[in-house]
Structures are given as C-alpha cells and as structure tokens.
Tab-separated table of C-alpha atoms in Angstrom:
chain	number	residue	atom	x	y	z
A	16	MET	CA	-75.029	44.199	45.478
A	17	ARG	CA	-71.509	45.393	46.071
A	18	LYS	CA	-69.760	42.556	43.817
A	19	ALA	CA	-72.111	43.137	41.010
A	20	LYS	CA	-70.724	46.648	40.981
A	21	VAL	CA	-67.490	45.775	40.990
A	22	ILE	CA	-67.905	43.060	38.224
A	23	ALA	CA	-69.974	45.564	35.902
A	24	GLY	CA	-67.215	47.775	36.394
A	25	MET	CA	-64.556	45.759	35.735
A	26	ALA	CA	-66.640	44.624	32.273
A	27	SER	CA	-66.911	48.522	31.022
A	28	ILE	CA	-63.412	49.064	31.806
A	29	LEU	CA	-62.539	45.715	29.496
A	30	ILE	CA	-65.001	46.810	26.853
A	31	GLY	CA	-63.544	50.515	26.694
A	32	LEU	CA	-60.024	49.131	26.405
A	33	ILE	CA	-61.160	46.590	23.639
A	34	LEU	CA	-63.199	49.320	21.950
A	35	VAL	CA	-59.648	51.749	22.132
A	36	SER	CA	-57.377	48.759	20.972
A	37	ILE	CA	-59.210	48.211	17.755
A	38	PRO	CA	-58.063	51.658	16.027
A	39	ILE	CA	-54.884	51.344	17.311
A	40	TYR	CA	-54.515	47.971	16.391
A	41	HIS	CA	-55.725	48.798	12.713
A	42	GLU	CA	-53.421	51.928	12.342
A	43	TRP	CA	-50.326	49.590	13.515
A	44	GLN	CA	-51.559	46.969	10.793
A	45	THR	CA	-51.934	49.624	8.292
A	46	GLY	CA	-48.421	51.493	9.075
A	47	LYS	CA	-46.989	48.018	8.613
A	48	GLU	CA	-48.532	47.311	5.094
A	49	ILE	CA	-47.654	51.113	4.100
A	50	ASP	CA	-43.694	49.969	5.163
A	51	GLN	CA	-44.017	47.243	2.790
A	52	LEU	CA	-45.013	49.297	0.218
A	53	THR	CA	-42.326	51.820	0.493
A	54	GLN	CA	-39.979	49.016	0.796
A	55	ALA	CA	-41.358	47.764	-2.712
A	56	VAL	CA	-40.895	51.221	-4.309
A	57	ASN	CA	-37.291	51.587	-2.992
A	58	LEU	CA	-36.640	48.514	-4.487
A	59	ILE	CA	-37.977	49.409	-7.475
A	60	SER	CA	-36.629	52.839	-7.744
A	61	ASN	CA	-33.001	51.230	-7.093
A	62	ASP	CA	-33.530	49.271	-10.469
A	63	ALA	CA	-34.236	45.766	-8.251
A	64	SER	CA	-35.114	42.621	-10.235
A	65	ALA	CA	-38.747	41.818	-10.391
A	66	ALA	CA	-38.258	39.040	-8.004
A	67	GLU	CA	-37.082	40.917	-5.435
A	68	VAL	CA	-40.593	42.945	-5.257
A	69	ASP	CA	-43.506	41.121	-3.751
A	70	GLU	CA	-46.380	40.602	-6.381
A	71	GLU	CA	-49.116	41.970	-3.644
A	72	PHE	CA	-47.147	44.919	-4.517
A	73	GLU	CA	-46.694	44.672	-8.052
A	74	TYR	CA	-48.613	47.868	-8.671
A	75	ALA	CA	-45.551	49.982	-6.708
A	76	LYS	CA	-43.889	50.295	-10.246
A	77	ASP	CA	-46.538	52.869	-11.310
A	78	VAL	CA	-46.126	54.990	-8.389
A	79	ILE	CA	-46.342	59.016	-8.534
A	80	TRP	CA	-45.295	61.395	-5.638
A	81	LEU	CA	-46.862	64.478	-4.534
A	82	GLU	CA	-45.529	67.247	-2.723
A	83	ILE	CA	-47.410	69.756	-1.007
A	84	PRO	CA	-44.865	72.310	0.885
A	85	ASP	CA	-47.232	74.439	2.705
A	86	ILE	CA	-48.665	70.974	4.573
A	87	GLU	CA	-45.237	69.251	4.580
A	88	LEU	CA	-46.572	66.747	2.240
A	89	ASN	CA	-44.480	64.389	0.380
A	90	GLN	CA	-46.592	60.814	-0.598
A	91	MET	CA	-46.546	58.154	-2.808
A	92	ILE	CA	-49.907	58.053	-5.232
A	93	LEU	CA	-51.032	54.854	-5.906
A	94	PRO	CA	-52.372	54.265	-9.524
A	95	GLU	CA	-55.396	52.648	-8.777
A	96	THR	CA	-58.073	53.460	-6.349
A	97	THR	CA	-59.408	50.204	-4.457
A	98	GLU	CA	-60.610	49.942	-0.602
A	99	GLU	CA	-57.001	48.219	-0.049
A	100	THR	CA	-54.890	51.095	-1.790
A	101	LEU	CA	-56.935	54.082	0.012
A	102	ASN	CA	-56.267	52.487	3.198
A	103	LEU	CA	-52.609	52.628	2.208
A	104	GLY	CA	-52.071	56.158	0.744
A	105	LEU	CA	-53.267	58.768	-1.805
A	106	THR	CA	-54.692	56.878	-5.076
A	107	GLN	CA	-55.681	57.808	-8.619
A	108	ILE	CA	-59.243	58.106	-9.069
A	109	LYS	CA	-58.978	57.780	-12.738
A	110	PRO	CA	-57.419	54.950	-14.352
A	111	ASN	CA	-54.249	55.670	-16.938
A	112	GLN	CA	-53.842	58.821	-15.628
A	113	VAL	CA	-50.955	60.861	-17.104
A	114	PRO	CA	-49.402	64.270	-15.275
A	115	GLY	CA	-49.334	67.508	-17.134
A	116	GLU	CA	-52.370	66.010	-19.413
A	117	GLY	CA	-55.887	66.521	-18.663
A	118	ASN	CA	-57.209	66.499	-15.051
A	119	PHE	CA	-55.148	64.369	-12.745
A	120	THR	CA	-57.198	63.309	-9.871
A	121	VAL	CA	-56.256	62.218	-6.769
A	122	ALA	CA	-57.921	60.760	-3.543
A	123	GLY	CA	-57.108	60.072	-0.033
A	124	HIS	CA	-58.627	59.510	3.301
A	125	ARG	CA	-58.022	61.821	5.790
A	126	GLY	CA	-56.544	59.597	8.210
A	127	PHE	CA	-56.869	58.797	12.070
A	128	ARG	CA	-53.937	60.380	13.422
A	129	GLY	CA	-50.979	62.715	12.662
A	130	ASP	CA	-50.364	64.042	9.276
A	131	ARG	CA	-50.563	60.646	7.086
A	132	PHE	CA	-52.838	60.528	3.678
A	133	PHE	CA	-54.825	64.136	3.012
A	134	ARG	CA	-55.413	64.935	6.769
A	135	ASN	CA	-54.168	68.463	6.154
A	136	LEU	CA	-55.301	68.932	2.666
A	137	PRO	CA	-57.988	71.737	3.694
A	138	ASP	CA	-55.059	73.824	5.403
A	139	VAL	CA	-53.902	74.012	1.819
A	140	PRO	CA	-54.103	77.768	0.707
A	141	ILE	CA	-55.242	79.147	-2.473
A	142	GLY	CA	-52.200	79.943	-4.749
A	143	ALA	CA	-50.124	77.044	-3.314
A	144	MET	CA	-47.641	74.829	-5.137
A	145	VAL	CA	-48.312	71.401	-5.594
A	146	ASN	CA	-45.698	68.659	-7.441
A	147	LEU	CA	-46.453	65.377	-9.326
A	148	ILE	CA	-43.011	64.097	-9.472
A	149	VAL	CA	-42.887	61.319	-12.137
A	150	GLU	CA	-39.322	59.160	-12.444
A	151	ASP	CA	-37.359	62.498	-13.533
A	152	LYS	CA	-40.023	64.689	-14.258
A	153	THR	CA	-42.131	67.257	-11.653
A	154	PHE	CA	-45.145	68.793	-13.131
A	155	THR	CA	-46.120	72.156	-10.733
A	156	TYR	CA	-49.696	72.900	-10.276
A	157	GLU	CA	-51.148	76.298	-8.674
A	158	ILE	CA	-54.351	75.414	-6.272
A	159	ILE	CA	-57.027	78.222	-7.776
A	160	SER	CA	-59.966	76.795	-5.597
A	161	SER	CA	-61.220	75.064	-2.708
A	162	GLU	CA	-64.323	73.822	-2.158
A	163	ILE	CA	-67.157	71.282	-0.235
A	164	ILE	CA	-68.756	69.307	-2.478
A	165	GLN	CA	-71.349	66.445	-2.310
A	166	PRO	CA	-70.052	62.915	-2.687
A	167	THR	CA	-71.992	62.887	-6.439
A	168	GLN	CA	-70.634	66.012	-7.561
A	169	THR	CA	-68.283	63.544	-10.059
A	170	ASP	CA	-68.080	66.190	-13.043
A	171	ILE	CA	-65.213	67.935	-10.905
A	172	LEU	CA	-62.958	64.883	-11.823
A	173	LEU	CA	-63.602	65.280	-16.084
A	174	ASP	CA	-61.004	66.682	-18.203
A	175	LYS	CA	-62.057	69.769	-19.916
A	176	GLU	CA	-60.678	70.248	-23.264
A	177	GLY	CA	-57.242	71.802	-23.609
A	178	LYS	CA	-56.852	72.384	-19.474
A	179	LYS	CA	-54.051	70.808	-17.478
A	180	GLU	CA	-55.141	70.207	-13.972
A	181	ILE	CA	-55.268	68.335	-10.799
A	182	THR	CA	-57.969	67.883	-8.642
A	183	LEU	CA	-57.063	66.687	-4.879
A	184	ILE	CA	-60.174	65.129	-2.866
A	185	THR	CA	-60.443	64.044	0.420
A	186	CYS	CA	-63.655	63.894	2.958
A	187	THR	CA	-64.947	66.148	5.248
A	188	LEU	CA	-64.442	65.229	9.018
A	189	ASP	CA	-67.841	64.042	9.407
A	190	GLY	CA	-67.535	62.118	6.153
A	191	LYS	CA	-70.819	63.429	4.180
A	192	GLN	CA	-69.215	65.629	2.032
A	193	ARG	CA	-65.981	66.119	0.038
A	194	ILE	CA	-63.311	68.725	0.144
A	195	ALA	CA	-61.732	69.455	-3.415
A	196	LEU	CA	-58.939	71.406	-4.335
A	197	LYS	CA	-58.479	72.242	-8.058
A	198	GLY	CA	-55.321	73.387	-9.501
A	199	ILE	CA	-53.688	74.663	-13.008
A	200	LEU	CA	-50.204	73.105	-14.205
A	201	VAL	CA	-47.679	76.113	-13.659
A	202	SER	CA	-44.649	74.430	-14.992
A	203	GLU	CA	-42.853	71.162	-16.021
A	204	SER	CA	-39.240	70.154	-15.565
A	205	ILE	CA	-36.867	67.602	-15.666
A	206	LEU	CA	-34.810	66.686	-12.774
C-alpha cells in the first residue's frame, strides 16, 4: 500500500513538472523566433542584401515600430496577421495599411509573462501619446477611448471618411472579450 502511494506521488510530481514545462518551453521557443526576426529587421535596417535575410522573415522588410511611452512599449508591428505572426509580436489587422491614413489597426496577444506584446495595453490612459514609426517618419496619435468589446464588434476596425485613427486591440485576461483603444492622429514628423 505504501509503495503504491509513493509511486502515485512520484507520478503526480512528474506530470506536474511536465505541465509546468510546456508553457516555459513555448515561451523559450517564441523568444528564439523573436530574436531571429529582430536580427532580420536589423539586417534590413542596415541595408543588408536580400541574400543575408532568411526567406522565412521576408516580411520583416515592412515592419513598423509602435511606441507607447506610458507603458514603456517599443515593439515592431508585422504587416500581416496570421497565427504565426501573432505569436511573434504585434500585427496589422488590415492588409496594406498606411500610417496617417484611415484607421490603422493593430492586434497583439497579452503574452504569458513580462511586458511583451500587449500585456499592459489596458494600462494606457486616455490622453496618452502613441507613435508609429515608419522609416524616417513618426505619426503621433492621442488615445481618446478605451473600451471592452465583443470579438464580433469588428466595426471598430473600419475606416471613417476624413478620420485618421489608430485602433489597438488585445484580449481580456479570460480571452472572451477584447480591449480596444482608439486614438486620433495629432502630428506627423520627419526624423
């Protein structure tokens, strides 16, 4: 009887260690992919030849940077939303968006730990400034609203005639709803 309890206890510990290690491994693997993507972006930024950039990260040529000083966020926005790119970072929801035109939409996961992705997006206050940096231009938006919406409320992503906006979206902690921040363009500057 005692031997069976010891075996059951050891099996429980082993199963627990395996379950704990799965998200740690996933986080480690994602970190490696992010490092590779960052290297590709840096190569492109330094005018590296196309041969030096891994084909897997070809889309790194169209990266835009997002800065939100209030939450100390400075991350790249990848040009396409797919399961793969969402696991690597922030992504453009609509294809072929141009900062300073229409409603520039960005999605990002909350992340498991730390401050990666949009983990701290709900902490951005109304009135905060958000910068989109494209090559030598900075587009500055002021956050005017923050709300919890249903995943089906996609009208928040639509362009409104004559409006230059940004919409930042992430999931609530339980993943059932979305947190959406809306900002309006207040300035454009050349670096």
